[in-house]
Amino acid sequence: MPIQKVTREEILTKSLEVFRHRGYHNTSMNDLANAVGLLKGSFYHYFDSKETLMKEVLSSINIFLKAQVFPIAYDTTLPIEERMETMLKRFSKTVFSKDGGCIVGNTILETVNLYPQFKEILQEIITGWMDALTYMYEQTHSSEHAIKLAEQTIMEYEGAIMMSKLYGKSHFYKDCYIRTLERLTVHG
Amino acid sequence: MPIQKVTREEILTKSLEVFRHRGYHNTSMNDLANAVGLLKGSFYHYFDSKETLMKEVLSSINIFLKAQVFPIAYDTTLPIEERMETMLKRFSKTVFSKDGGCIVGNTILETVNLYPQFKEILQEIITGWMDALTYMYEQTHSSEHAIKLAEQTIMEYEGAIMMSKLYGKSHFYKDCYIRTLERLTVHG
DNA sequence: GTCTATAAAACGATAGAC
DNA sequence: GTCTATCGTTTTATAGAC
């Protein structure tokens, strides 16, 4: 048996970073292979296409969020503010990056119109986030209002990513974070 | 002189639509040329590169906004709600599209990290929008608060575009629109 | 003939896939 | 490494208005 240089997991982790930084169409198989230290030819031993790889990257994000992040919202042993804070922080660590990219938001804007292959998994991720936020806002608001607040929170965060990228400043996130917490308590 | 099939203006208008729909990297010179009824080689008679073309597209958007949209905010002969409504509607007509794309937001997320060529003009567009919104919110809020509200408005709209694209629903825009108007009056 | 908008063909580079 | 396709770009040829 030849030596296995990398694992599928490592490829997925590295590919996530590359896709987040470069976008989907502007990432070549060469970029991905280089990032994990393989020749692009060897890459097809693990994944049969760029599309399949992206699908698995998005799927692994979804699995992680469903296992490690979203459940926090429903853990009623913790105070609501703490749940929200922890969830936002963990979510950011997975899905956002320092240079201002959100792999989920970027991929939606870049592909949903013309490459519906990713639409389903992207919807699943955002819906999971929506449900978790809605559940938390329902503790202090009506169901209909909670949904609107959850939508507003997600929209603001995605917009904050754009603004951070454009101006290289991070206060947009922080303002979002504060407003997201404020919505738990004020003007019911 | 031979028959001219298209004008520079027509190319810019058509290219704006193609870039908005397909994104920057996923648009080929072939796509652009086909959209205006030329072969891709002939395209270079008008623009010397894809990058130059995109720059001019963004620049034409900026010129239009500065001449026809942003000045509305400063027209004190009109009531503030009317100014905001008119501005939002005109802005949407130029920059957004039915299939849920914002050429400005998309291009920021797709290019700013790796193609800084567009950064300056993109900043100019967003800053123009920011200034117009801030000016209006300053009528009923402090300067510092007005800036935050303007930022929040832009972030929400860009997020709404993402959500509309993902779920094929338009209520995200409408909610943004309502909240943007509400911010003019409530909780000063 | 000159000028120029477009077509046609071909360039080198790089894409995704094998 | 090799394949084929396509990328952005350049060059050459053609056609029609002066």
mmCIF file of C-alpha atoms in Angstrom, chain A:
data_model
loop_
_atom_site.group_PDB
_atom_site.id
_atom_site.type_symbol
_atom_site.label_atom_id
_atom_site.label_comp_id
_atom_site.label_asym_id
_atom_site.label_seq_id
_atom_site.Cartn_x
_atom_site.Cartn_y
_atom_site.Cartn_z
ATOM 1 C CA MET A 1 0.000 0.000 0.000
ATOM 2 C CA PRO A 2 1.375 3.456 -0.874
ATOM 3 C CA ILE A 3 1.682 6.085 1.799
ATOM 4 C CA GLN A 4 -1.414 8.170 2.202
ATOM 5 C CA LYS A 5 -0.263 11.788 2.308
ATOM 6 C CA VAL A 6 -3.542 13.304 3.412
ATOM 7 C CA THR A 7 -6.934 12.290 4.682
ATOM 8 C CA ARG A 8 -10.310 13.199 3.230
ATOM 9 C CA GLU A 9 -10.952 15.267 6.352
ATOM 10 C CA GLU A 10 -7.813 17.329 5.813
ATOM 11 C CA ILE A 11 -8.774 17.955 2.213
ATOM 12 C CA LEU A 12 -12.227 19.115 3.249
ATOM 13 C CA THR A 13 -10.835 21.478 5.894
ATOM 14 C CA LYS A 14 -8.254 22.996 3.561
ATOM 15 C CA SER A 15 -10.713 23.238 0.680
ATOM 16 C CA LEU A 16 -13.172 25.088 2.879
ATOM 17 C CA GLU A 17 -10.529 27.739 3.510
ATOM 18 C CA VAL A 18 -9.598 28.035 -0.143
ATOM 19 C CA PHE A 19 -13.202 28.263 -1.334
ATOM 20 C CA ARG A 20 -13.987 30.832 1.351
ATOM 21 C CA HIS A 21 -11.046 32.962 0.346
ATOM 22 C CA ARG A 22 -11.200 32.646 -3.434
ATOM 23 C CA GLY A 23 -14.870 31.889 -4.122
ATOM 24 C CA TYR A 24 -16.097 28.898 -6.084
ATOM 25 C CA HIS A 25 -15.465 29.834 -9.708
ATOM 26 C CA ASN A 26 -12.169 31.538 -9.016
ATOM 27 C CA THR A 27 -10.802 28.456 -7.276
ATOM 28 C CA SER A 28 -9.083 25.959 -9.571
ATOM 29 C CA MET A 29 -8.331 22.316 -8.842
ATOM 30 C CA ASN A 30 -4.709 23.409 -8.859
ATOM 31 C CA ASP A 31 -5.364 25.904 -6.061
ATOM 32 C CA LEU A 32 -7.070 23.209 -4.022
ATOM 33 C CA ALA A 33 -4.383 20.595 -4.669
ATOM 34 C CA ASN A 34 -1.587 23.005 -3.818
ATOM 35 C CA ALA A 35 -3.276 23.883 -0.550
ATOM 36 C CA VAL A 36 -3.159 20.270 0.578
ATOM 37 C CA GLY A 37 0.203 19.439 -0.996
ATOM 38 C CA LEU A 38 -1.003 17.208 -3.798
ATOM 39 C CA LEU A 39 -0.804 17.369 -7.575
ATOM 40 C CA LYS A 40 -4.133 18.135 -9.082
ATOM 41 C CA GLY A 41 -4.229 14.733 -10.703
ATOM 42 C CA SER A 42 -3.980 12.984 -7.342
ATOM 43 C CA PHE A 43 -6.900 14.995 -6.141
ATOM 44 C CA TYR A 44 -9.326 12.944 -8.186
ATOM 45 C CA HIS A 45 -8.433 9.916 -6.104
ATOM 46 C CA TYR A 46 -10.455 11.488 -3.295
ATOM 47 C CA PHE A 47 -13.149 13.481 -5.103
ATOM 48 C CA ASP A 48 -14.479 12.918 -8.580
ATOM 49 C CA SER A 49 -15.175 16.550 -9.370
ATOM 50 C CA LYS A 50 -14.891 20.107 -8.128
ATOM 51 C CA GLU A 51 -18.651 20.144 -7.731
ATOM 52 C CA THR A 52 -18.679 17.013 -5.579
ATOM 53 C CA LEU A 53 -15.939 18.451 -3.414
ATOM 54 C CA MET A 54 -17.837 21.686 -2.832
ATOM 55 C CA LYS A 55 -20.976 19.729 -1.997
ATOM 56 C CA GLU A 56 -19.068 17.731 0.613
ATOM 57 C CA VAL A 57 -17.486 20.862 2.047
ATOM 58 C CA LEU A 58 -20.915 22.428 2.487
ATOM 59 C CA SER A 59 -22.304 19.193 3.837
ATOM 60 C CA SER A 60 -19.553 18.923 6.442
ATOM 61 C CA ILE A 61 -20.314 22.473 7.561
ATOM 62 C CA ASN A 62 -23.956 21.552 7.942
ATOM 63 C CA ILE A 63 -23.149 18.422 9.931
ATOM 64 C CA PHE A 64 -20.887 20.383 12.249
ATOM 65 C CA LEU A 65 -23.418 23.151 12.822
ATOM 66 C CA LYS A 66 -26.211 20.663 13.499
ATOM 67 C CA ALA A 67 -24.050 18.761 15.990
ATOM 68 C CA GLN A 68 -22.037 21.478 17.745
ATOM 69 C CA VAL A 69 -23.663 24.876 17.247
ATOM 70 C CA PHE A 70 -27.410 24.936 16.716
ATOM 71 C CA PRO A 71 -28.221 22.615 19.682
ATOM 72 C CA ILE A 72 -26.944 25.318 22.027
ATOM 73 C CA ALA A 73 -30.042 27.370 21.239
ATOM 74 C CA TYR A 74 -32.286 24.658 22.625
ATOM 75 C CA ASP A 75 -30.263 23.991 25.805
ATOM 76 C CA THR A 76 -32.659 25.456 28.349
ATOM 77 C CA THR A 77 -30.290 24.847 31.242
ATOM 78 C CA LEU A 78 -28.335 27.936 30.181
ATOM 79 C CA PRO A 79 -29.513 31.567 30.328
ATOM 80 C CA ILE A 80 -30.697 32.842 26.971
ATOM 81 C CA GLU A 81 -28.021 35.521 26.579
ATOM 82 C CA GLU A 82 -25.292 32.985 27.166
ATOM 83 C CA ARG A 83 -26.792 30.627 24.608
ATOM 84 C CA MET A 84 -26.948 33.370 22.021
ATOM 85 C CA GLU A 85 -23.387 34.523 22.695
ATOM 86 C CA THR A 86 -21.942 31.026 22.510
ATOM 87 C CA MET A 87 -23.853 30.189 19.367
ATOM 88 C CA LEU A 88 -22.806 33.330 17.538
ATOM 89 C CA LYS A 89 -19.172 32.836 18.462
ATOM 90 C CA ARG A 90 -19.037 29.212 17.382
ATOM 91 C CA PHE A 91 -20.942 29.942 14.225
ATOM 92 C CA SER A 92 -18.545 32.710 13.287
ATOM 93 C CA LYS A 93 -15.520 30.546 13.898
ATOM 94 C CA THR A 94 -16.717 27.935 11.431
ATOM 95 C CA VAL A 95 -18.411 29.917 8.726
ATOM 96 C CA PHE A 96 -16.661 33.272 8.699
ATOM 97 C CA SER A 97 -12.986 34.111 8.322
ATOM 98 C CA LYS A 98 -10.638 36.924 9.252
ATOM 99 C CA ASP A 99 -10.509 38.368 5.749
ATOM 100 C CA GLY A 100 -14.240 38.873 5.799
ATOM 101 C CA GLY A 101 -15.612 35.901 3.947
ATOM 102 C CA CYS A 102 -18.663 33.776 4.695
ATOM 103 C CA ILE A 103 -18.502 30.610 2.652
ATOM 104 C CA VAL A 104 -22.248 30.125 2.881
ATOM 105 C CA GLY A 105 -23.234 33.639 1.827
ATOM 106 C CA ASN A 106 -20.581 33.835 -0.868
ATOM 107 C CA THR A 107 -21.598 30.534 -2.371
ATOM 108 C CA ILE A 108 -25.273 31.487 -2.363
ATOM 109 C CA LEU A 109 -24.623 34.692 -4.253
ATOM 110 C CA GLU A 110 -22.141 33.107 -6.609
ATOM 111 C CA THR A 111 -23.909 29.900 -7.557
ATOM 112 C CA VAL A 112 -27.605 29.679 -6.701
ATOM 113 C CA ASN A 113 -28.788 31.305 -9.942
ATOM 114 C CA LEU A 114 -26.847 29.119 -12.344
ATOM 115 C CA TYR A 115 -25.668 26.092 -10.348
ATOM 116 C CA PRO A 116 -28.689 24.814 -8.413
ATOM 117 C CA GLN A 117 -26.675 21.787 -7.273
ATOM 118 C CA PHE A 118 -25.704 23.600 -4.058
ATOM 119 C CA LYS A 119 -29.034 25.228 -3.375
ATOM 120 C CA GLU A 120 -30.518 22.459 -1.248
ATOM 121 C CA ILE A 121 -27.617 22.124 1.173
ATOM 122 C CA LEU A 122 -27.247 25.908 1.410
ATOM 123 C CA GLN A 123 -30.925 26.226 2.263
ATOM 124 C CA GLU A 124 -30.529 23.554 4.910
ATOM 125 C CA ILE A 125 -27.694 25.457 6.579
ATOM 126 C CA ILE A 126 -29.496 28.800 6.590
ATOM 127 C CA THR A 127 -32.767 27.206 7.694
ATOM 128 C CA GLY A 128 -30.982 25.542 10.611
ATOM 129 C CA TRP A 129 -29.598 28.895 11.638
ATOM 130 C CA MET A 130 -32.991 30.543 11.192
ATOM 131 C CA ASP A 131 -34.719 27.917 13.336
ATOM 132 C CA ALA A 132 -32.195 28.250 16.150
ATOM 133 C CA LEU A 133 -32.471 32.040 16.191
ATOM 134 C CA THR A 134 -36.257 31.943 15.940
ATOM 135 C CA TYR A 135 -36.483 29.547 18.872
ATOM 136 C CA MET A 136 -34.466 31.905 21.032
ATOM 137 C CA TYR A 137 -36.363 35.036 20.040
ATOM 138 C CA GLU A 138 -39.639 33.207 20.744
ATOM 139 C CA GLN A 139 -38.796 33.276 24.442
ATOM 140 C CA THR A 140 -39.395 37.030 24.489
ATOM 141 C CA HIS A 141 -41.443 37.719 21.345
ATOM 142 C CA SER A 142 -44.417 36.339 19.432
ATOM 143 C CA SER A 143 -43.730 33.572 16.917
ATOM 144 C CA GLU A 144 -44.308 35.812 13.917
ATOM 145 C CA HIS A 145 -42.122 38.549 15.345
ATOM 146 C CA ALA A 146 -39.425 36.047 16.296
ATOM 147 C CA ILE A 147 -39.186 34.868 12.698
ATOM 148 C CA LYS A 148 -38.776 38.428 11.460
ATOM 149 C CA LEU A 149 -36.065 39.091 14.060
ATOM 150 C CA ALA A 150 -34.218 35.924 13.072
ATOM 151 C CA GLU A 151 -34.351 36.895 9.401
ATOM 152 C CA GLN A 152 -33.176 40.381 10.253
ATOM 153 C CA THR A 153 -30.255 39.013 12.254
ATOM 154 C CA ILE A 154 -29.057 36.783 9.428
ATOM 155 C CA MET A 155 -29.440 39.514 6.836
ATOM 156 C CA GLU A 156 -27.477 41.952 8.975
ATOM 157 C CA TYR A 157 -24.642 39.497 9.521
ATOM 158 C CA GLU A 158 -24.330 38.746 5.827
ATOM 159 C CA GLY A 159 -24.316 42.446 5.076
ATOM 160 C CA ALA A 160 -21.708 43.002 7.763
ATOM 161 C CA ILE A 161 -19.419 40.554 5.999
ATOM 162 C CA MET A 162 -19.671 42.573 2.825
ATOM 163 C CA MET A 163 -18.974 45.846 4.619
ATOM 164 C CA SER A 164 -16.006 44.391 6.508
ATOM 165 C CA LYS A 165 -14.512 43.143 3.289
ATOM 166 C CA LEU A 166 -15.002 46.452 1.529
ATOM 167 C CA TYR A 167 -13.656 48.743 4.235
ATOM 168 C CA GLY A 168 -11.359 46.382 6.119
ATOM 169 C CA LYS A 169 -13.021 47.263 9.412
ATOM 170 C CA SER A 170 -14.530 44.884 11.938
ATOM 171 C CA HIS A 171 -16.930 47.135 13.853
ATOM 172 C CA PHE A 172 -19.766 46.051 11.539
ATOM 173 C CA TYR A 173 -19.694 42.570 13.094
ATOM 174 C CA LYS A 174 -19.552 43.939 16.586
ATOM 175 C CA ASP A 175 -22.565 46.186 16.020
ATOM 176 C CA CYS A 176 -24.458 43.190 14.626
ATOM 177 C CA TYR A 177 -23.515 41.149 17.636
ATOM 178 C CA ILE A 178 -24.747 43.817 20.040
ATOM 179 C CA ARG A 179 -28.022 44.325 18.188
ATOM 180 C CA THR A 180 -28.607 40.576 18.020
ATOM 181 C CA LEU A 181 -28.319 40.356 21.806
ATOM 182 C CA GLU A 182 -30.410 43.501 22.352
ATOM 183 C CA ARG A 183 -33.248 42.008 20.337
ATOM 184 C CA LEU A 184 -33.558 39.305 22.974
ATOM 185 C CA THR A 185 -34.790 41.806 25.520
ATOM 186 C CA VAL A 186 -35.959 45.187 24.241
ATOM 187 C CA HIS A 187 -39.134 46.435 22.521
ATOM 188 C CA GLY A 188 -41.075 43.170 22.630
#
